[in-house]
Amino acid sequence: MIILITGSSHVGKTLLAQKLLEKYKFPYLSIDHLKMGLIRSGNTSLTPEDDGKLTDCLWPIVREMIKTAVENRQNLIVEGCYVPFGWRRDFESGYLSEIRFICLAMTEKYIDGHFDEIIKHASDIENRLYDDGFTPEKAKMCNKVFIEGYKKSGERVTLIENDFPSVLQSLLDEQL
């Protein structure tokens, strides 16, 4: 089983991955770790700000890692924002049946009412080094892109509207 978690920045992808790791004992791959490994090693001239280009660079690698895990009947949690909206086109049905997709996104109302809390919890699992430009306006814009892009692709988007802990718990309670 592959659990593929995506969504905008600061929505709780890494926290959800950590909680799923604790529940199922599945290893997980942070696409951000892969990104920073490529950047820090000098194997790319891209920077952490090059989101679209990073998706184009990282997704083919992540996609093939997912296929390899499925072929080897290995469980894996993969989390990060570098998952293209049309990701399903890259997998045949045999692979798709082994992938559980989760997209997290926050509503504008939630961001307006909880922005200080969002920032407060930004480093709960990983230390964020590049958080200076994250504003309520940027959060709203980025979440809107994820919501519209994945919904247009026919994907279910789990919206955080009122209470993040209850959304997290409901995802943890779902059976694989």
XYZ file of N, CA, C and O in Angstrom:
704
model
N 0.850 -1.184 0.000
C 0.000 0.000 0.000
C 0.889 1.238 0.000
O 1.820 1.336 0.784
N 0.540 2.165 -0.875
C 1.197 3.472 -0.924
C 0.185 4.499 -0.449
O -0.949 4.519 -0.926
N 0.597 5.345 0.474
C -0.231 6.471 0.892
C 0.472 7.714 0.356
O 1.582 8.026 0.774
N -0.169 8.377 -0.579
C 0.391 9.551 -1.237
C -0.318 10.785 -0.692
O -1.523 10.950 -0.894
N 0.434 11.626 0.021
C -0.128 12.804 0.688
C 0.428 14.060 0.022
O 1.643 14.223 -0.090
N -0.469 14.940 -0.375
C -0.032 16.206 -0.958
C -0.907 17.335 -0.428
O -1.874 17.123 0.290
N -0.557 18.524 -0.812
C -1.281 19.719 -0.410
C -0.319 20.886 -0.344
O 0.893 20.728 -0.489
N -0.860 22.022 -0.099
C -0.073 23.244 -0.050
C 0.837 23.257 1.176
O 0.733 22.423 2.073
N 1.686 24.235 1.215
C 2.593 24.427 2.345
C 1.807 24.688 3.626
O 0.779 25.364 3.605
N 2.285 24.142 4.731
C 1.739 24.378 6.080
C 0.393 23.728 6.354
O -0.263 24.086 7.321
N -0.064 22.779 5.535
C -1.379 22.185 5.772
C -1.344 20.964 6.693
O -2.397 20.454 7.061
N -0.163 20.488 7.029
C -0.056 19.347 7.933
C 0.288 18.031 7.265
O 0.078 16.967 7.845
N 0.855 18.084 6.063
C 1.225 16.856 5.344
C 2.217 16.015 6.146
O 2.049 14.803 6.284
N 3.252 16.665 6.652
C 4.301 15.938 7.370
C 3.783 15.404 8.696
O 4.114 14.277 9.088
N 2.945 16.165 9.365
C 2.340 15.687 10.610
C 1.467 14.462 10.342
O 1.546 13.460 11.066
N 0.657 14.516 9.292
C -0.170 13.372 8.937
C 0.708 12.165 8.602
O 0.433 11.047 9.058
N 1.767 12.374 7.831
C 2.675 11.273 7.487
C 3.284 10.663 8.747
O 3.376 9.435 8.877
N 3.691 11.494 9.682
C 4.273 11.011 10.936
C 3.261 10.184 11.731
O 3.575 9.117 12.252
N 2.024 10.672 11.803
C 0.977 9.956 12.542
C 0.643 8.623 11.857
O 0.397 7.615 12.530
N 0.637 8.606 10.516
C 0.394 7.360 9.796
C 1.547 6.380 9.987
O 1.331 5.173 10.128
N 2.769 6.891 10.012
C 3.935 6.051 10.300
C 3.778 5.399 11.669
O 4.007 4.197 11.833
N 3.376 6.185 12.651
C 3.198 5.661 14.003
C 2.069 4.630 14.057
O 2.179 3.618 14.753
N 1.005 4.850 13.310
C -0.138 3.937 13.327
C 0.157 2.638 12.588
O -0.127 1.552 13.092
N 0.702 2.745 11.360
C 0.870 1.578 10.511
C 2.289 1.028 10.469
O 2.521 -0.040 9.910
N 3.242 1.785 10.981
C 4.661 1.394 10.942
C 5.188 1.322 9.513
O 6.110 0.572 9.219
N 4.578 2.115 8.597
C 5.056 2.204 7.223
C 6.182 3.246 7.187
O 6.057 4.307 7.809
N 7.235 3.001 6.453
C 8.241 4.053 6.270
C 7.655 5.184 5.436
O 6.661 4.985 4.729
N 8.277 6.367 5.554
C 7.789 7.420 4.670
C 8.912 8.203 4.041
O 10.002 8.305 4.576
N 8.586 8.685 2.849
C 9.504 9.483 2.049
C 8.972 10.902 2.000
O 7.837 11.125 1.582
N 9.791 11.834 2.433
C 9.459 13.242 2.298
C 10.040 13.725 0.972
O 11.255 13.672 0.769
N 9.171 14.179 0.093
C 9.656 14.703 -1.186
C 10.526 15.937 -0.938
O 11.473 16.197 -1.686
N 10.263 16.669 0.147
C 11.113 17.810 0.498
C 12.545 17.370 0.799
O 13.498 18.072 0.473
N 12.713 16.220 1.425
C 14.067 15.726 1.694
C 14.789 15.415 0.391
O 15.980 15.709 0.241
N 14.075 14.803 -0.539
C 14.651 14.523 -1.850
C 15.027 15.830 -2.543
O 16.131 15.967 -3.092
N 14.128 16.804 -2.486
C 14.381 18.128 -3.076
C 15.650 18.747 -2.502
O 16.537 19.172 -3.241
N 15.735 18.783 -1.186
C 16.892 19.431 -0.555
C 18.171 18.643 -0.803
O 19.248 19.231 -0.926
N 18.083 17.329 -0.918
C 19.267 16.534 -1.259
C 19.795 16.895 -2.632
O 21.015 17.055 -2.821
N 18.890 17.046 -3.596
C 19.314 17.441 -4.943
C 19.893 18.855 -4.946
O 20.915 19.108 -5.590
N 19.253 19.757 -4.236
C 19.717 21.144 -4.210
C 21.053 21.259 -3.491
O 22.010 21.843 -4.009
N 21.148 20.707 -2.292
C 22.379 20.834 -1.498
C 23.560 20.097 -2.111
O 24.708 20.475 -1.913
N 23.293 19.018 -2.835
C 24.379 18.261 -3.455
C 24.901 18.927 -4.721
O 25.927 18.524 -5.257
N 24.176 19.926 -5.202
C 24.574 20.590 -6.438
C 24.142 19.840 -7.684
O 24.558 20.186 -8.787
N 23.283 18.836 -7.534
C 22.809 18.076 -8.689
C 21.695 18.772 -9.454
O 21.177 18.218 -10.415
N 21.320 19.955 -9.002
C 20.362 20.783 -9.735
C 20.679 22.242 -9.431
O 21.234 22.555 -8.369
N 20.346 23.099 -10.348
C 20.500 24.536 -10.105
C 19.197 25.142 -9.579
O 19.135 26.351 -9.333
N 18.175 24.317 -9.407
C 16.901 24.801 -8.891
C 17.047 25.209 -7.429
O 17.947 24.745 -6.726
N 16.129 26.068 -6.989
C 16.116 26.515 -5.595
C 14.794 26.100 -4.955
O 13.849 25.726 -5.673
N 14.677 26.200 -3.635
C 13.405 25.849 -2.993
C 12.216 26.688 -3.470
O 11.071 26.309 -3.240
N 12.471 27.776 -4.138
C 11.391 28.641 -4.633
C 10.876 28.241 -6.013
O 9.895 28.807 -6.491
N 11.503 27.285 -6.666
C 11.162 26.891 -8.033
C 10.124 25.768 -8.069
O 10.344 24.702 -8.654
N 8.965 25.995 -7.463
C 7.975 24.938 -7.267
C 7.600 24.174 -8.539
O 7.643 22.952 -8.557
N 7.196 24.860 -9.585
C 6.766 24.181 -10.805
C 7.875 23.359 -11.432
O 7.676 22.209 -11.834
N 9.050 23.926 -11.496
C 10.189 23.208 -12.061
C 10.596 22.046 -11.167
O 11.043 21.003 -11.654
N 10.452 22.223 -9.848
C 10.777 21.129 -8.932
C 9.819 19.959 -9.110
O 10.230 18.799 -9.052
N 8.549 20.251 -9.344
C 7.600 19.169 -9.603
C 8.031 18.399 -10.843
O 8.060 17.160 -10.840
N 8.392 19.112 -11.911
C 8.831 18.465 -13.151
C 10.084 17.622 -12.933
O 10.245 16.569 -13.550
N 10.959 18.075 -12.047
C 12.214 17.369 -11.763
C 11.991 16.181 -10.832
O 12.520 15.094 -11.065
N 11.227 16.383 -9.777
C 11.098 15.382 -8.724
C 10.066 14.298 -9.017
O 10.263 13.136 -8.655
N 8.938 14.656 -9.644
C 7.866 13.696 -9.821
C 8.295 12.444 -10.584
O 7.927 11.328 -10.179
N 9.054 12.542 -11.680
C 9.446 11.300 -12.364
C 10.223 10.345 -11.452
O 10.058 9.125 -11.548
N 11.026 10.872 -10.562
C 11.783 10.039 -9.626
C 10.829 9.423 -8.605
O 10.852 8.208 -8.360
N 9.980 10.252 -8.009
C 9.030 9.781 -6.999
C 8.074 8.760 -7.607
O 7.797 7.712 -7.008
N 7.586 9.028 -8.792
C 6.662 8.114 -9.491
C 7.291 6.725 -9.631
O 6.649 5.712 -9.347
N 8.547 6.673 -10.045
C 9.200 5.382 -10.242
C 9.518 4.704 -8.912
O 9.520 3.473 -8.830
N 9.754 5.479 -7.860
C 9.932 4.894 -6.528
C 8.624 4.259 -6.061
O 8.633 3.171 -5.475
N 7.512 4.924 -6.334
C 6.199 4.377 -5.975
C 5.958 3.076 -6.730
O 5.536 2.068 -6.147
N 6.230 3.067 -8.035
C 6.042 1.852 -8.823
C 6.898 0.710 -8.278
O 6.427 -0.430 -8.166
N 8.134 1.016 -7.933
C 9.031 -0.013 -7.404
C 8.511 -0.574 -6.087
O 8.526 -1.796 -5.874
N 8.016 0.304 -5.215
C 7.465 -0.155 -3.942
C 6.242 -1.048 -4.168
O 6.104 -2.098 -3.531
N 5.364 -0.655 -5.094
C 4.183 -1.477 -5.395
C 4.616 -2.834 -5.944
O 4.124 -3.886 -5.508
N 5.543 -2.826 -6.886
C 6.007 -4.078 -7.493
C 6.626 -5.012 -6.459
O 6.525 -6.238 -6.576
N 7.253 -4.453 -5.452
C 7.895 -5.245 -4.407
C 6.983 -5.498 -3.206
O 7.431 -6.026 -2.187
N 5.720 -5.107 -3.353
C 4.722 -5.268 -2.289
C 5.190 -4.655 -0.974
O 5.030 -5.235 0.098
N 5.767 -3.470 -1.092
C 6.236 -2.734 0.077
C 5.290 -1.579 0.358
O 4.788 -0.929 -0.557
N 5.067 -1.331 1.633
C 4.249 -0.202 2.054
C 5.122 1.042 2.127
O 6.292 0.961 2.519
N 4.530 2.184 1.784
C 5.299 3.422 1.791
C 4.349 4.610 1.867
O 3.333 4.639 1.178
N 4.701 5.561 2.717
C 4.008 6.838 2.777
C 4.887 7.833 2.030
O 6.079 7.934 2.317
N 4.318 8.547 1.083
C 5.040 9.565 0.322
C 4.312 10.873 0.542
O 3.114 10.963 0.304
N 5.046 11.899 1.012
C 4.374 13.169 1.256
C 5.180 14.327 0.705
O 6.404 14.327 0.749
N 4.457 15.275 0.153
C 5.073 16.485 -0.363
C 4.147 17.194 -1.328
O 3.150 16.640 -1.786
N 4.511 18.416 -1.634
C 3.645 19.219 -2.504
C 3.964 19.039 -3.983
O 3.269 19.584 -4.824
N 4.965 18.254 -4.312
C 5.416 18.132 -5.704
C 4.766 16.946 -6.415
O 5.433 16.109 -7.008
N 3.454 16.888 -6.354
C 2.674 15.839 -7.012
C 1.797 16.542 -8.049
O 0.959 17.366 -7.689
N 1.975 16.231 -9.323
C 1.184 16.931 -10.346
C -0.307 16.592 -10.247
O -0.679 15.507 -9.801
N -1.140 17.527 -10.667
C -2.583 17.330 -10.596
C -3.017 16.070 -11.350
O -3.898 15.359 -10.906
N -2.411 15.785 -12.465
C -2.776 14.614 -13.272
C -1.934 13.390 -12.968
O -1.704 12.559 -13.847
N -1.513 13.224 -11.743
C -0.600 12.143 -11.355
C -1.122 10.757 -11.724
O -0.342 9.863 -12.041
N -2.423 10.558 -11.716
C -2.989 9.225 -11.992
C -2.662 8.738 -13.398
O -2.578 7.524 -13.637
N -2.487 9.657 -14.328
C -2.174 9.267 -15.712
C -0.854 8.512 -15.809
O -0.592 7.826 -16.798
N -0.012 8.644 -14.789
C 1.308 8.011 -14.803
C 1.300 6.568 -14.302
O 2.357 5.938 -14.236
N 0.124 6.062 -13.942
C 0.045 4.719 -13.360
C -1.041 3.901 -14.047
O -2.140 4.390 -14.303
N -0.732 2.643 -14.287
C -1.733 1.705 -14.777
C -2.612 1.288 -13.601
O -2.257 1.492 -12.442
N -3.757 0.672 -13.906
C -4.737 0.351 -12.871
C -4.181 -0.531 -11.759
O -4.560 -0.380 -10.600
N -3.279 -1.433 -12.069
C -2.690 -2.294 -11.044
C -1.934 -1.507 -9.992
O -1.937 -1.872 -8.814
N -1.301 -0.438 -10.412
C -0.606 0.435 -9.462
C -1.621 1.281 -8.691
O -1.519 1.436 -7.479
N -2.579 1.845 -9.420
C -3.556 2.734 -8.797
C -4.339 2.048 -7.682
O -4.682 2.683 -6.690
N -4.595 0.775 -7.841
C -5.350 0.055 -6.810
C -4.562 -0.046 -5.503
O -5.140 -0.332 -4.457
N -3.275 0.210 -5.560
C -2.416 0.127 -4.371
C -2.073 1.498 -3.792
O -1.272 1.589 -2.862
N -2.643 2.559 -4.364
C -2.309 3.924 -3.924
C -3.536 4.570 -3.293
O -4.599 4.670 -3.912
N -3.365 5.048 -2.071
C -4.391 5.855 -1.402
C -3.916 7.307 -1.482
O -2.833 7.639 -0.984
N -4.712 8.150 -2.100
C -4.344 9.549 -2.317
C -5.049 10.446 -1.314
O -6.256 10.322 -1.102
N -4.276 11.339 -0.698
C -4.831 12.323 0.237
C -4.298 13.693 -0.143
O -3.083 13.899 -0.196
N -5.196 14.622 -0.409
C -4.826 16.015 -0.618
C -5.444 16.838 0.503
O -6.655 16.833 0.680
N -4.597 17.527 1.252
C -5.047 18.415 2.316
C -5.037 19.848 1.825
O -4.093 20.265 1.149
N -6.061 20.606 2.183
C -6.095 22.024 1.838
C -6.908 22.783 2.882
O -7.857 22.237 3.457
N -6.528 24.009 3.107
C -7.216 24.872 4.065
C -8.108 25.861 3.322
O -7.713 26.396 2.287
N -9.277 26.114 3.882
C -10.166 27.109 3.301
C -9.666 28.509 3.681
O -8.902 28.678 4.642
N -10.119 29.504 2.933
C -9.745 30.888 3.247
C -10.222 31.267 4.643
O -9.513 31.942 5.392
N -11.420 30.828 4.992
C -11.966 31.118 6.317
C -11.071 30.546 7.411
O -10.806 31.195 8.430
N -10.607 29.316 7.209
C -9.732 28.686 8.200
C -8.416 29.463 8.319
O -7.942 29.732 9.427
N -7.840 29.826 7.196
C -6.571 30.578 7.213
C -6.775 31.909 7.926
O -5.958 32.293 8.783
N -7.860 32.612 7.613
C -8.133 33.897 8.274
C -8.251 33.743 9.786
O -7.747 34.563 10.545
N -8.912 32.700 10.225
C -9.164 32.533 11.650
C -8.066 31.843 12.433
O -8.073 31.872 13.664
N -7.107 31.219 11.721
C -6.114 30.399 12.417
C -4.675 30.642 11.965
O -3.796 29.825 12.259
N -4.400 31.751 11.286
C -3.067 31.915 10.706
C -1.960 31.885 11.766
O -0.927 31.244 11.556
N -2.167 32.543 12.893
C -1.143 32.527 13.947
C -0.887 31.101 14.437
O 0.260 30.717 14.698
N -1.935 30.320 14.544
C -1.806 28.925 14.968
C -1.076 28.095 13.907
O -0.250 27.228 14.233
N -1.369 28.355 12.639
C -0.700 27.651 11.535
C 0.808 27.893 11.622
O 1.606 26.959 11.545
N 1.181 29.144 11.806
C 2.605 29.493 11.911
C 3.226 28.868 13.156
O 4.346 28.351 13.123
N 2.497 28.903 14.257
C 2.995 28.346 15.521
C 3.347 26.863 15.385
O 4.308 26.385 15.972
N 2.570 26.139 14.574
C 2.787 24.698 14.423
C 3.611 24.338 13.189
O 3.780 23.148 12.889
N 4.151 25.317 12.508
C 4.865 25.071 11.245
C 6.063 24.135 11.393
O 6.413 23.425 10.455
N 6.687 24.134 12.554
C 7.872 23.295 12.754
C 7.622 22.164 13.757
O 8.555 21.699 14.413
N 6.395 21.712 13.864
C 6.097 20.629 14.810
C 6.877 19.357 14.509
O 7.290 18.650 15.419
N 7.074 19.037 13.251
C 7.774 17.805 12.868
C 9.150 18.109 12.303
O 10.123 17.457 12.639
N 9.255 19.082 11.423
C 10.530 19.469 10.810
C 10.773 20.947 11.052
O 9.827 21.744 11.066
N 12.027 21.314 11.195
C 12.364 22.731 11.340
C 12.298 23.399 9.977
O 12.975 22.988 9.048
N 11.497 24.425 9.880
C 11.377 25.171 8.621
C 12.453 26.242 8.583
O 12.571 27.048 9.500
N 13.207 26.250 7.502
C 14.267 27.245 7.352
C 13.835 28.406 6.471
O 14.411 29.477 6.534
N 12.826 28.193 5.627
C 12.435 29.181 4.630
C 10.981 29.593 4.825
O 10.130 29.303 4.012
N 10.664 30.294 5.894
C 9.285 30.629 6.200
C 8.983 32.122 6.122
O 7.860 32.527 6.359
N 9.972 32.930 5.793
C 9.820 34.380 5.865
C 8.687 34.931 5.006
O 7.961 35.814 5.431
N 8.504 34.413 3.807
C 7.515 34.979 2.892
C 6.134 34.380 3.005
O 5.262 34.673 2.183
N 5.898 33.537 3.994
C 4.595 32.897 4.120
C 3.634 33.839 4.832
O 3.785 34.143 6.005
N 2.644 34.321 4.112
C 1.658 35.275 4.616
C 0.263 34.674 4.459
O 0.089 33.698 3.714
N -0.743 35.260 5.106
C -2.107 34.756 4.888
C -2.511 34.793 3.410
O -3.150 33.862 2.912
N -2.111 35.848 2.715
C -2.467 35.972 1.295
C -1.815 34.864 0.474
O -2.441 34.274 -0.409
N -0.538 34.586 0.750
C 0.155 33.516 0.025
C -0.474 32.166 0.358
O -0.668 31.330 -0.522
N -0.813 31.951 1.626
C -1.452 30.698 2.032
C -2.768 30.504 1.287
O -3.062 29.409 0.800
N -3.572 31.550 1.219
C -4.862 31.463 0.527
C -4.673 31.153 -0.953
O -5.364 30.300 -1.530
N -3.732 31.854 -1.586
C -3.484 31.654 -3.007
C -3.023 30.223 -3.282
O -3.543 29.547 -4.174
N -2.058 29.745 -2.497
C -1.517 28.404 -2.710
C -2.568 27.326 -2.466
O -2.679 26.369 -3.237
N -3.357 27.462 -1.410
C -4.407 26.483 -1.130
C -5.448 26.471 -2.232
O -5.934 25.421 -2.631
N -5.786 27.648 -2.739
C -6.759 27.740 -3.834
C -6.260 26.986 -5.068
O -7.031 26.270 -5.722
N -4.970 27.122 -5.363
C -4.381 26.420 -6.511
C -4.524 24.911 -6.326
O -4.926 24.190 -7.256
N -4.212 24.415 -5.136
C -4.322 22.980 -4.877
C -5.772 22.514 -4.943
O -6.067 21.481 -5.559
N -6.673 23.250 -4.325
C -8.084 22.865 -4.324
C -8.616 22.802 -5.757
O -9.198 21.794 -6.176
N -8.414 23.867 -6.507
C -8.941 23.919 -7.875
C -8.264 22.903 -8.789
O -8.922 22.235 -9.581
N -6.946 22.790 -8.676
C -6.208 21.874 -9.553
C -6.582 20.422 -9.351
O -6.827 19.688 -10.321
N -6.647 19.993 -8.098
C -6.983 18.585 -7.850
C -8.451 18.299 -8.092
O -8.803 17.227 -8.601
N -9.329 19.224 -7.745
C -10.754 18.998 -8.016
C -10.998 18.917 -9.515
O -11.775 18.081 -9.980
N -10.332 19.762 -10.292
C -10.465 19.733 -11.748
C -9.986 18.389 -12.315
O -10.498 17.916 -13.326
N -9.016 17.781 -11.640
C -8.505 16.475 -12.054
C -9.347 15.324 -11.524
O -8.994 14.160 -11.708
N -10.430 15.646 -10.813
C -11.322 14.615 -10.309
C -10.927 14.026 -8.966
O -11.461 12.991 -8.568
N -10.016 14.668 -8.286
C -9.543 14.155 -6.998
C -10.378 14.697 -5.848
O -10.898 15.807 -5.907
N -10.455 13.916 -4.803
C -11.071 14.350 -3.541
C -10.037 15.207 -2.805
O -8.877 14.822 -2.686
N -10.478 16.337 -2.320
C -9.623 17.214 -1.526
C -10.213 17.275 -0.122
O -11.403 17.575 0.045
N -9.400 16.966 0.871
C -9.838 17.040 2.258
C -9.633 18.466 2.735
O -8.493 18.930 2.858
N -10.748 19.157 2.969
C -10.685 20.561 3.358
C -10.614 20.726 4.870
O -11.376 20.095 5.607
N -9.713 21.562 5.282
C -9.605 21.955 6.683
C -10.387 23.255 6.784
O -9.947 24.292 6.277
N -11.578 23.166 7.397
C -12.478 24.315 7.448
C -12.640 24.896 8.836
O -12.792 26.096 8.992
N -12.675 24.046 9.860
C -12.941 24.522 11.214
C -11.915 24.052 12.234
O -11.414 24.836 13.018
N -11.622 22.761 12.204
C -10.839 22.169 13.273
C -9.824 21.194 12.698
O -10.194 20.081 12.300
N -8.566 21.584 12.649
C -7.532 20.716 12.083
C -7.423 19.383 12.815
O -7.354 18.334 12.165
N -7.391 19.356 14.163
C -7.255 18.052 14.834
C -8.346 17.044 14.456
O -8.065 15.857 14.314
N -9.582 17.497 14.262
C -10.643 16.552 13.897
C -10.458 16.043 12.465
O -10.753 14.881 12.179
N -9.958 16.887 11.561
C -9.672 16.438 10.189
C -8.559 15.401 10.223
O -8.651 14.335 9.582
N -7.513 15.687 10.966
C -6.393 14.752 11.087
C -6.881 13.412 11.656
O -6.563 12.354 11.119
N -7.684 13.473 12.693
C -8.187 12.248 13.316
C -9.072 11.456 12.354
O -8.976 10.232 12.286
N -9.897 12.133 11.587
C -10.764 11.411 10.650
C -9.936 10.701 9.575
O -10.266 9.579 9.167
N -8.845 11.317 9.139
C -7.972 10.658 8.157
C -7.261 9.456 8.790
O -7.083 8.426 8.131
N -6.880 9.576 10.040
C -6.222 8.464 10.726
C -7.196 7.319 10.999
O -6.792 6.152 11.030
N -8.475 7.648 11.164
C -9.476 6.627 11.441
C -9.906 5.855 10.190
O -10.458 4.758 10.315
N -9.683 6.419 9.005
C -10.055 5.728 7.763
C -9.222 4.469 7.631
O -8.027 4.449 7.918
N -9.847 3.421 7.170
C -9.152 2.145 6.993
C -8.486 2.080 5.626
O -9.014 2.586 4.655
N -7.350 1.457 5.589
C -6.646 1.273 4.308
C -7.277 0.171 3.496
O -7.828 -0.742 3.948
